[in-house]
């Protein structure tokens, strides 16, 4: 039995079943606080860990919008759940070369990952919560962050909970599931409120669907595959698909503008990732094959290109970020 499972069983014995939301929050807090989950030897690989091209395209998109908005000197680079800091380092290289001198603010609650981020970005500022970000124009990126925030599940109008059964943890009820995520809506609302008041843009990249719909999308990921949801609490990543309709609605309600949702592959191609791959391959022929493989993984329909999607939230006063028309 994992240490977290022991704690959860004691809690359920004392207080009764816990909601899926409480379960997911407890599992991920423990999981991220105790390890670096990324990469071949971890549990999953994310886009910035596949190739520097991913962060560079994001840096170029942020730099372009910032310049067209007038290159405000008080704008900050902000990232939610920066993992190892790879994306930030790649994006900031491009932003710095475009003349951006702003501060770097990272929202991260894992001490293990903060340490890794500090090695990459020694001058950054760290925050526990999204609403602790300074009230400044934002150049913000959240890549595979929202999917890790907890969701609620309802079956026939009743909130789904986790109980202790004979064989271990079990769900109380099954049936058609409706998912919602107050935690995600709150995070989106906080950044959209800041953007509406102070300017800036946020790029949200994650897997998910364009329209709210019924269905169970909660999953556990371990060792690069799916695992049983209740089997090893705290030792596997719990995630669910992001409902981009509710993301867009939360951002609009806070007064920000929202772009259409674009598949990651199409967005990266519109931004010029193929030319970047070509340039990298010419400069480093010894890595050409690897560069091509990375390009395929990031943009291929059967790979990340179609499942992952990008939406931008921006100030009505700022131009529409590139790649969304
Ligand atoms: N964006 C990175 C890492 C994605 S993994 C990449 O694409 O490689 C999810 C990240 O979000 C991790 O850094 C994790 O520690 C962080 N995270 C998860 N839940 C969080 C929360 N509630 N508050 C702050 N950070 C959180």
mmCIF file of C-alpha atoms and ligand atoms in Angstrom:
data_model
loop_
_atom_site.group_PDB
_atom_site.id
_atom_site.type_symbol
_atom_site.label_atom_id
_atom_site.label_comp_id
_atom_site.label_asym_id
_atom_site.label_seq_id
_atom_site.Cartn_x
_atom_site.Cartn_y
_atom_site.Cartn_z
ATOM 1 C CA UNK A 1 0.000 0.000 0.000
ATOM 2 C CA UNK A 2 1.351 3.481 -0.880
ATOM 3 C CA UNK A 3 1.816 5.985 1.989
ATOM 4 C CA UNK A 4 -0.871 8.192 0.481
ATOM 5 C CA UNK A 5 -3.315 5.278 0.192
ATOM 6 C CA UNK A 6 -2.855 4.555 3.903
ATOM 7 C CA UNK A 7 -3.585 8.215 4.725
ATOM 8 C CA UNK A 8 -6.627 8.320 2.423
ATOM 9 C CA UNK A 9 -8.059 5.101 3.893
ATOM 10 C CA UNK A 10 -7.719 6.498 7.412
ATOM 11 C CA UNK A 11 -9.398 9.710 6.314
ATOM 12 C CA UNK A 12 -12.277 7.868 4.645
ATOM 13 C CA UNK A 13 -12.711 5.603 7.695
ATOM 14 C CA UNK A 14 -12.957 8.696 9.911
ATOM 15 C CA UNK A 15 -14.929 11.091 7.671
ATOM 16 C CA UNK A 16 -16.637 8.968 5.018
ATOM 17 C CA UNK A 17 -16.051 8.789 1.247
ATOM 18 C CA UNK A 18 -14.098 11.627 -0.418
ATOM 19 C CA UNK A 19 -15.023 13.299 -3.709
ATOM 20 C CA UNK A 20 -13.160 12.567 -6.945
ATOM 21 C CA UNK A 21 -11.996 16.194 -6.739
ATOM 22 C CA UNK A 22 -10.442 15.690 -3.295
ATOM 23 C CA UNK A 23 -8.919 12.383 -4.405
ATOM 24 C CA UNK A 24 -7.365 13.877 -7.554
ATOM 25 C CA UNK A 25 -6.048 16.904 -5.690
ATOM 26 C CA UNK A 26 -4.471 14.787 -2.934
ATOM 27 C CA UNK A 27 -2.930 12.322 -5.415
ATOM 28 C CA UNK A 28 -1.371 14.967 -7.647
ATOM 29 C CA UNK A 29 -0.112 17.104 -4.761
ATOM 30 C CA UNK A 30 1.730 14.057 -3.396
ATOM 31 C CA UNK A 31 2.841 12.832 -6.823
ATOM 32 C CA UNK A 32 4.399 16.115 -8.012
ATOM 33 C CA UNK A 33 5.864 16.980 -4.618
ATOM 34 C CA UNK A 34 7.883 13.754 -4.529
ATOM 35 C CA UNK A 35 9.440 13.414 -8.005
ATOM 36 C CA UNK A 36 10.309 14.735 -11.443
ATOM 37 C CA UNK A 37 7.805 12.751 -13.547
ATOM 38 C CA UNK A 38 9.058 13.866 -16.980
ATOM 39 C CA UNK A 39 11.100 12.107 -19.632
ATOM 40 C CA UNK A 40 11.977 8.619 -20.804
ATOM 41 C CA UNK A 41 12.773 7.326 -17.313
ATOM 42 C CA UNK A 42 9.739 9.043 -15.776
ATOM 43 C CA UNK A 43 6.032 8.571 -16.391
ATOM 44 C CA UNK A 44 5.335 10.807 -19.392
ATOM 45 C CA UNK A 45 7.071 13.046 -21.936
ATOM 46 C CA UNK A 46 5.763 16.524 -22.700
ATOM 47 C CA UNK A 47 6.153 18.669 -25.828
ATOM 48 C CA UNK A 48 8.952 20.940 -24.489
ATOM 49 C CA UNK A 49 10.985 17.851 -23.551
ATOM 50 C CA UNK A 50 10.701 16.511 -27.126
ATOM 51 C CA UNK A 51 12.435 19.442 -28.792
ATOM 52 C CA UNK A 52 13.617 23.013 -28.247
ATOM 53 C CA UNK A 53 11.490 23.920 -31.284
ATOM 54 C CA UNK A 54 8.319 23.797 -29.166
ATOM 55 C CA UNK A 55 9.441 26.472 -26.699
ATOM 56 C CA UNK A 56 11.002 28.517 -29.482
ATOM 57 C CA UNK A 57 7.698 28.686 -31.388
ATOM 58 C CA UNK A 58 5.940 29.787 -28.200
ATOM 59 C CA UNK A 59 8.604 32.399 -27.531
ATOM 60 C CA UNK A 60 8.209 33.685 -31.096
ATOM 61 C CA UNK A 61 4.410 33.882 -30.752
ATOM 62 C CA UNK A 62 4.672 35.790 -27.456
ATOM 63 C CA UNK A 63 7.401 38.108 -28.791
ATOM 64 C CA UNK A 64 5.407 38.914 -31.931
ATOM 65 C CA UNK A 65 2.278 39.852 -29.975
ATOM 66 C CA UNK A 66 4.256 41.840 -27.382
ATOM 67 C CA UNK A 67 6.015 43.839 -30.120
ATOM 68 C CA UNK A 68 2.822 44.554 -32.045
ATOM 69 C CA UNK A 69 1.251 45.751 -28.761
ATOM 70 C CA UNK A 70 4.070 48.293 -28.360
ATOM 71 C CA UNK A 71 6.846 46.376 -26.519
ATOM 72 C CA UNK A 72 5.665 47.418 -23.046
ATOM 73 C CA UNK A 73 8.626 47.311 -20.668
ATOM 74 C CA UNK A 74 6.578 46.307 -17.604
ATOM 75 C CA UNK A 75 5.334 43.060 -19.204
ATOM 76 C CA UNK A 76 6.406 39.828 -17.485
ATOM 77 C CA UNK A 77 6.927 36.262 -18.691
ATOM 78 C CA UNK A 78 4.740 33.956 -16.616
ATOM 79 C CA UNK A 79 4.330 30.203 -16.733
ATOM 80 C CA UNK A 80 1.975 27.848 -14.915
ATOM 81 C CA UNK A 81 3.404 24.425 -13.996
ATOM 82 C CA UNK A 82 6.777 24.836 -15.783
ATOM 83 C CA UNK A 83 7.980 21.254 -15.189
ATOM 84 C CA UNK A 84 11.762 21.251 -15.592
ATOM 85 C CA UNK A 85 11.806 24.824 -16.908
ATOM 86 C CA UNK A 86 12.749 23.683 -20.408
ATOM 87 C CA UNK A 87 9.924 25.502 -22.190
ATOM 88 C CA UNK A 88 10.641 28.725 -20.289
ATOM 89 C CA UNK A 89 14.353 28.576 -21.143
ATOM 90 C CA UNK A 90 13.658 27.974 -24.860
ATOM 91 C CA UNK A 91 10.895 30.612 -25.069
ATOM 92 C CA UNK A 92 12.926 33.203 -23.157
ATOM 93 C CA UNK A 93 15.908 32.800 -25.493
ATOM 94 C CA UNK A 94 13.653 33.978 -28.326
ATOM 95 C CA UNK A 95 11.937 36.658 -26.233
ATOM 96 C CA UNK A 96 15.259 38.073 -25.011
ATOM 97 C CA UNK A 97 16.612 38.269 -28.544
ATOM 98 C CA UNK A 98 13.463 40.228 -29.469
ATOM 99 C CA UNK A 99 14.379 42.785 -26.807
ATOM 100 C CA UNK A 100 12.133 41.577 -23.973
ATOM 101 C CA UNK A 101 13.771 42.398 -20.600
ATOM 102 C CA UNK A 102 10.845 41.581 -18.280
ATOM 103 C CA UNK A 103 10.805 39.488 -15.105
ATOM 104 C CA UNK A 104 10.077 35.750 -15.028
ATOM 105 C CA UNK A 105 7.279 34.504 -12.726
ATOM 106 C CA UNK A 106 6.584 30.800 -12.288
ATOM 107 C CA UNK A 107 3.568 29.213 -10.596
ATOM 108 C CA UNK A 108 4.773 25.889 -9.226
ATOM 109 C CA UNK A 109 3.883 24.032 -6.045
ATOM 110 C CA UNK A 110 6.309 21.103 -6.285
ATOM 111 C CA UNK A 111 9.555 21.713 -4.352
ATOM 112 C CA UNK A 112 11.351 19.075 -6.464
ATOM 113 C CA UNK A 113 10.419 20.789 -9.718
ATOM 114 C CA UNK A 114 11.133 24.245 -8.295
ATOM 115 C CA UNK A 115 14.710 23.100 -7.658
ATOM 116 C CA UNK A 116 15.086 21.974 -11.273
ATOM 117 C CA UNK A 117 13.536 25.231 -12.494
ATOM 118 C CA UNK A 118 15.948 27.238 -10.327
ATOM 119 C CA UNK A 119 18.896 25.598 -12.100
ATOM 120 C CA UNK A 120 17.504 26.680 -15.486
ATOM 121 C CA UNK A 121 16.116 30.071 -14.427
ATOM 122 C CA UNK A 122 18.062 31.349 -11.399
ATOM 123 C CA UNK A 123 16.477 34.824 -11.504
ATOM 124 C CA UNK A 124 12.842 33.718 -11.625
ATOM 125 C CA UNK A 125 10.194 34.459 -8.980
ATOM 126 C CA UNK A 126 8.036 31.589 -7.708
ATOM 127 C CA UNK A 127 4.390 31.499 -6.616
ATOM 128 C CA UNK A 128 2.138 28.811 -5.159
ATOM 129 C CA UNK A 129 -1.069 30.086 -6.732
ATOM 130 C CA UNK A 130 -2.097 31.678 -10.022
ATOM 131 C CA UNK A 131 -3.706 34.659 -8.304
ATOM 132 C CA UNK A 132 -0.376 35.555 -6.670
ATOM 133 C CA UNK A 133 1.060 36.644 -10.041
ATOM 134 C CA UNK A 134 1.811 40.399 -10.106
ATOM 135 C CA UNK A 135 -0.727 42.696 -11.732
ATOM 136 C CA UNK A 136 1.389 43.428 -14.847
ATOM 137 C CA UNK A 137 0.924 42.807 -18.595
ATOM 138 C CA UNK A 138 1.312 39.025 -18.975
ATOM 139 C CA UNK A 139 3.113 36.933 -21.553
ATOM 140 C CA UNK A 140 1.821 33.689 -20.076
ATOM 141 C CA UNK A 141 2.050 30.058 -21.044
ATOM 142 C CA UNK A 142 0.354 27.029 -19.493
ATOM 143 C CA UNK A 143 1.329 23.748 -21.177
ATOM 144 C CA UNK A 144 -0.132 20.560 -19.677
ATOM 145 C CA UNK A 145 -1.004 22.467 -16.505
ATOM 146 C CA UNK A 146 -4.807 22.592 -16.493
ATOM 147 C CA UNK A 147 -5.153 18.835 -17.086
ATOM 148 C CA UNK A 148 -3.419 18.195 -13.749
ATOM 149 C CA UNK A 149 -5.825 20.407 -11.755
ATOM 150 C CA UNK A 150 -8.646 18.497 -10.057
ATOM 151 C CA UNK A 151 -12.056 17.850 -11.605
ATOM 152 C CA UNK A 152 -15.436 17.008 -10.090
ATOM 153 C CA UNK A 153 -17.498 14.167 -11.502
ATOM 154 C CA UNK A 154 -21.288 13.859 -11.236
ATOM 155 C CA UNK A 155 -23.444 10.826 -12.005
ATOM 156 C CA UNK A 156 -27.188 11.527 -12.279
ATOM 157 C CA UNK A 157 -26.672 14.825 -10.479
ATOM 158 C CA UNK A 158 -24.824 13.274 -7.535
ATOM 159 C CA UNK A 159 -21.139 13.955 -6.941
ATOM 160 C CA UNK A 160 -18.988 10.869 -7.478
ATOM 161 C CA UNK A 161 -16.913 9.790 -4.501
ATOM 162 C CA UNK A 162 -14.200 7.314 -3.589
ATOM 163 C CA UNK A 163 -14.839 4.838 -0.752
ATOM 164 C CA UNK A 164 -13.031 1.941 0.862
ATOM 165 C CA UNK A 165 -14.362 -1.429 -0.318
ATOM 166 C CA UNK A 166 -13.241 -4.993 0.403
ATOM 167 C CA UNK A 167 -10.411 -4.978 -2.116
ATOM 168 C CA UNK A 168 -9.201 -1.390 -1.631
ATOM 169 C CA UNK A 169 -10.414 1.965 -2.898
ATOM 170 C CA UNK A 170 -13.491 1.988 -5.145
ATOM 171 C CA UNK A 171 -15.841 4.471 -6.806
ATOM 172 C CA UNK A 172 -19.231 4.745 -5.116
ATOM 173 C CA UNK A 173 -21.263 4.855 -8.299
ATOM 174 C CA UNK A 174 -21.022 4.327 -12.035
ATOM 175 C CA UNK A 175 -23.110 5.748 -14.864
ATOM 176 C CA UNK A 176 -22.965 8.615 -17.335
ATOM 177 C CA UNK A 177 -20.442 11.100 -15.989
ATOM 178 C CA UNK A 178 -20.498 14.874 -16.203
ATOM 179 C CA UNK A 179 -17.150 16.520 -15.440
ATOM 180 C CA UNK A 180 -16.587 20.073 -14.231
ATOM 181 C CA UNK A 181 -13.516 21.768 -12.833
ATOM 182 C CA UNK A 182 -13.899 24.769 -10.539
ATOM 183 C CA UNK A 183 -10.099 24.730 -10.026
ATOM 184 C CA UNK A 184 -9.440 25.168 -13.749
ATOM 185 C CA UNK A 185 -12.119 27.831 -14.124
ATOM 186 C CA UNK A 186 -10.645 29.719 -11.175
ATOM 187 C CA UNK A 187 -7.121 29.593 -12.645
ATOM 188 C CA UNK A 188 -8.354 30.777 -16.058
ATOM 189 C CA UNK A 189 -10.478 33.482 -14.488
ATOM 190 C CA UNK A 190 -7.491 34.803 -12.502
ATOM 191 C CA UNK A 191 -5.244 35.153 -15.549
ATOM 192 C CA UNK A 192 -8.047 36.532 -17.752
ATOM 193 C CA UNK A 193 -8.914 39.139 -15.108
ATOM 194 C CA UNK A 194 -5.283 40.276 -14.977
ATOM 195 C CA UNK A 195 -5.028 40.338 -18.789
ATOM 196 C CA UNK A 196 -8.273 42.317 -19.140
ATOM 197 C CA UNK A 197 -7.049 44.886 -16.598
ATOM 198 C CA UNK A 198 -3.332 45.114 -17.428
ATOM 199 C CA UNK A 199 -2.923 43.726 -20.956
ATOM 200 C CA UNK A 200 -1.109 40.723 -22.299
ATOM 201 C CA UNK A 201 -1.904 37.259 -23.555
ATOM 202 C CA UNK A 202 -1.964 33.668 -22.366
ATOM 203 C CA UNK A 203 -1.379 30.576 -24.481
ATOM 204 C CA UNK A 204 -3.105 27.492 -23.067
ATOM 205 C CA UNK A 205 -1.894 24.200 -24.540
ATOM 206 C CA UNK A 206 -3.358 20.889 -23.455
ATOM 207 C CA UNK A 207 -5.292 17.832 -24.568
ATOM 208 C CA UNK A 208 -9.003 18.178 -24.506
ATOM 209 C CA UNK A 209 -12.181 18.869 -26.416
ATOM 210 C CA UNK A 210 -13.661 21.988 -28.004
ATOM 211 C CA UNK A 211 -17.201 21.522 -26.634
ATOM 212 C CA UNK A 212 -18.426 20.545 -23.175
ATOM 213 C CA UNK A 213 -19.823 17.001 -23.319
ATOM 214 C CA UNK A 214 -20.692 14.123 -21.006
ATOM 215 C CA UNK A 215 -18.043 11.434 -20.518
ATOM 216 C CA UNK A 216 -15.409 10.080 -18.167
ATOM 217 C CA UNK A 217 -11.961 11.386 -19.150
ATOM 218 C CA UNK A 218 -10.133 10.870 -15.856
ATOM 219 C CA UNK A 219 -7.005 8.790 -16.366
ATOM 220 C CA UNK A 220 -3.903 7.681 -14.513
ATOM 221 C CA UNK A 221 -0.556 7.687 -16.309
ATOM 222 C CA UNK A 222 2.470 5.766 -15.143
ATOM 223 C CA UNK A 223 5.570 4.523 -16.942
ATOM 224 C CA UNK A 224 4.318 5.953 -20.291
ATOM 225 C CA UNK A 225 1.040 4.014 -20.185
ATOM 226 C CA UNK A 226 -2.392 4.071 -18.574
ATOM 227 C CA UNK A 227 -2.802 2.599 -15.092
ATOM 228 C CA UNK A 228 -5.866 1.762 -12.946
ATOM 229 C CA UNK A 229 -7.191 4.999 -11.415
ATOM 230 C CA UNK A 230 -7.376 3.858 -7.814
ATOM 231 C CA UNK A 231 -4.471 1.416 -7.769
ATOM 232 C CA UNK A 232 -1.452 3.377 -6.498
ATOM 233 C CA UNK A 233 -2.569 6.771 -5.183
ATOM 234 C CA UNK A 234 0.222 9.339 -5.321
ATOM 235 C CA UNK A 235 2.498 7.161 -7.467
ATOM 236 C CA UNK A 236 0.886 8.035 -10.812
ATOM 237 C CA UNK A 237 -0.188 11.194 -12.607
ATOM 238 C CA UNK A 238 -3.946 11.794 -12.570
ATOM 239 C CA UNK A 239 -5.173 13.894 -15.466
ATOM 240 C CA UNK A 240 -8.321 14.557 -17.427
ATOM 241 C CA UNK A 241 -9.156 16.161 -20.738
ATOM 242 C CA UNK A 242 -9.537 19.925 -20.654
ATOM 243 C CA UNK A 243 -12.964 21.274 -21.549
ATOM 244 C CA UNK A 244 -11.902 24.226 -23.717
ATOM 245 C CA UNK A 245 -15.464 25.532 -23.955
ATOM 246 C CA UNK A 246 -15.504 26.201 -20.227
ATOM 247 C CA UNK A 247 -11.972 27.668 -20.447
ATOM 248 C CA UNK A 248 -13.179 30.094 -23.142
ATOM 249 C CA UNK A 249 -16.323 30.954 -21.176
ATOM 250 C CA UNK A 250 -14.380 31.638 -17.960
ATOM 251 C CA UNK A 251 -11.949 33.899 -19.853
ATOM 252 C CA UNK A 252 -14.731 35.836 -21.640
ATOM 253 C CA UNK A 253 -16.670 36.254 -18.401
ATOM 254 C CA UNK A 254 -13.558 37.893 -16.899
ATOM 255 C CA UNK A 255 -13.469 40.440 -19.735
ATOM 256 C CA UNK A 256 -10.676 38.994 -21.902
ATOM 257 C CA UNK A 257 -10.832 38.132 -25.616
ATOM 258 C CA UNK A 258 -10.508 34.496 -26.679
ATOM 259 C CA UNK A 259 -9.278 33.047 -29.981
ATOM 260 C CA UNK A 260 -10.650 29.976 -31.724
ATOM 261 C CA UNK A 261 -9.191 26.643 -30.576
ATOM 262 C CA UNK A 262 -6.518 25.331 -32.976
ATOM 263 C CA UNK A 263 -4.924 21.850 -33.047
ATOM 264 C CA UNK A 264 -1.298 22.010 -31.842
ATOM 265 C CA UNK A 265 0.123 20.609 -35.099
ATOM 266 C CA UNK A 266 -1.661 23.151 -37.265
ATOM 267 C CA UNK A 267 -0.699 26.012 -34.924
ATOM 268 C CA UNK A 268 2.988 25.071 -34.893
ATOM 269 C CA UNK A 269 3.021 24.759 -38.685
ATOM 270 C CA UNK A 270 1.368 28.180 -39.084
ATOM 271 C CA UNK A 271 4.093 29.605 -36.835
ATOM 272 C CA UNK A 272 6.817 28.153 -39.045
ATOM 273 C CA UNK A 273 8.067 25.092 -37.154
ATOM 274 C CA UNK A 274 8.877 23.318 -40.442
ATOM 275 C CA UNK A 275 11.299 26.065 -41.486
ATOM 276 C CA UNK A 276 12.835 25.982 -37.992
ATOM 277 C CA UNK A 277 13.321 22.196 -38.293
ATOM 278 C CA UNK A 278 14.940 22.715 -41.680
ATOM 279 C CA UNK A 279 17.323 25.339 -40.300
ATOM 280 C CA UNK A 280 18.263 23.157 -37.325
ATOM 281 C CA UNK A 281 18.866 20.184 -39.611
ATOM 282 C CA UNK A 282 21.101 22.219 -41.919
ATOM 283 C CA UNK A 283 23.089 23.620 -38.993
ATOM 284 C CA UNK A 284 23.354 20.188 -37.326
ATOM 285 C CA UNK A 285 23.128 17.451 -39.987
ATOM 286 C CA UNK A 286 24.140 14.917 -37.335
ATOM 287 C CA UNK A 287 20.794 15.565 -35.587
ATOM 288 C CA UNK A 288 18.673 15.851 -38.732
ATOM 289 C CA UNK A 289 16.897 12.537 -38.197
ATOM 290 C CA UNK A 290 16.146 13.316 -34.581
ATOM 291 C CA UNK A 291 14.880 16.762 -35.536
ATOM 292 C CA UNK A 292 12.531 15.247 -38.114
ATOM 293 C CA UNK A 293 11.254 12.719 -35.564
ATOM 294 C CA UNK A 294 10.615 15.515 -33.060
ATOM 295 C CA UNK A 295 8.752 17.522 -35.705
ATOM 296 C CA UNK A 296 6.567 14.487 -36.446
ATOM 297 C CA UNK A 297 5.831 13.905 -32.758
ATOM 298 C CA UNK A 298 4.844 17.527 -32.174
ATOM 299 C CA UNK A 299 2.731 17.980 -35.306
ATOM 300 C CA UNK A 300 1.683 14.513 -36.545
ATOM 301 C CA UNK A 301 -2.048 13.789 -36.503
ATOM 302 C CA UNK A 302 -1.542 10.387 -34.919
ATOM 303 C CA UNK A 303 0.841 11.861 -32.357
ATOM 304 C CA UNK A 304 0.453 15.162 -30.458
ATOM 305 C CA UNK A 305 -0.688 17.266 -33.418
ATOM 306 C CA UNK A 306 -4.421 16.660 -33.225
ATOM 307 C CA UNK A 307 -5.130 15.613 -29.613
ATOM 308 C CA UNK A 308 -3.331 18.637 -28.188
ATOM 309 C CA UNK A 309 -4.892 22.024 -28.801
ATOM 310 C CA UNK A 310 -3.992 25.669 -28.334
ATOM 311 C CA UNK A 311 -6.199 28.587 -27.352
ATOM 312 C CA UNK A 312 -5.126 32.150 -26.618
ATOM 313 C CA UNK A 313 -6.676 34.509 -24.118
ATOM 314 C CA UNK A 314 -5.696 38.106 -24.827
ATOM 315 C CA UNK A 315 -6.418 41.671 -23.881
ATOM 316 C CA UNK A 316 -9.045 43.266 -26.139
ATOM 317 C CA UNK A 317 -6.467 46.086 -26.520
ATOM 318 C CA UNK A 318 -3.740 43.749 -27.750
ATOM 319 C CA UNK A 319 -3.587 42.297 -31.280
ATOM 320 C CA UNK A 320 -4.867 38.778 -31.933
ATOM 321 C CA UNK A 321 -1.886 36.451 -31.405
ATOM 322 C CA UNK A 322 -0.525 34.884 -34.561
ATOM 323 C CA UNK A 323 -1.571 31.402 -35.706
ATOM 324 C CA UNK A 324 -5.233 31.578 -34.744
ATOM 325 C CA UNK A 325 -6.871 33.091 -37.854
HETATM 326 N N1 LIG B 1 4.558 22.383 -18.411
HETATM 327 C C1 LIG B 1 5.540 21.333 -18.194
HETATM 328 C C2 LIG B 1 5.148 20.352 -17.073
HETATM 329 C C3 LIG B 1 3.784 19.727 -17.135
HETATM 330 S S1 LIG B 1 3.472 18.659 -15.749
HETATM 331 C C4 LIG B 1 5.803 20.615 -19.476
HETATM 332 O O1 LIG B 1 5.020 20.767 -20.425
HETATM 333 O O2 LIG B 1 6.799 19.892 -19.544
HETATM 334 C C5 LIG B 1 2.463 19.676 -14.707
HETATM 335 C C6 LIG B 1 3.177 20.797 -14.007
HETATM 336 O O3 LIG B 1 2.235 21.520 -13.208
HETATM 337 C C7 LIG B 1 4.272 20.379 -13.035
HETATM 338 O O4 LIG B 1 5.284 21.358 -13.040
HETATM 339 C C8 LIG B 1 3.522 20.346 -11.700
HETATM 340 O O5 LIG B 1 4.353 20.378 -10.565
HETATM 341 C C9 LIG B 1 2.655 21.571 -11.843
HETATM 342 N N2 LIG B 1 1.443 21.563 -11.024
HETATM 343 C C10 LIG B 1 0.496 20.599 -10.979
HETATM 344 N N3 LIG B 1 -0.514 20.961 -10.157
HETATM 345 C C11 LIG B 1 -0.199 22.191 -9.683
HETATM 346 C C12 LIG B 1 -0.837 23.109 -8.802
HETATM 347 N N4 LIG B 1 -2.011 22.817 -8.240
HETATM 348 N N5 LIG B 1 -0.235 24.279 -8.547
HETATM 349 C C13 LIG B 1 0.952 24.586 -9.122
HETATM 350 N N6 LIG B 1 1.603 23.767 -9.974
HETATM 351 C C14 LIG B 1 1.047 22.583 -10.235
#
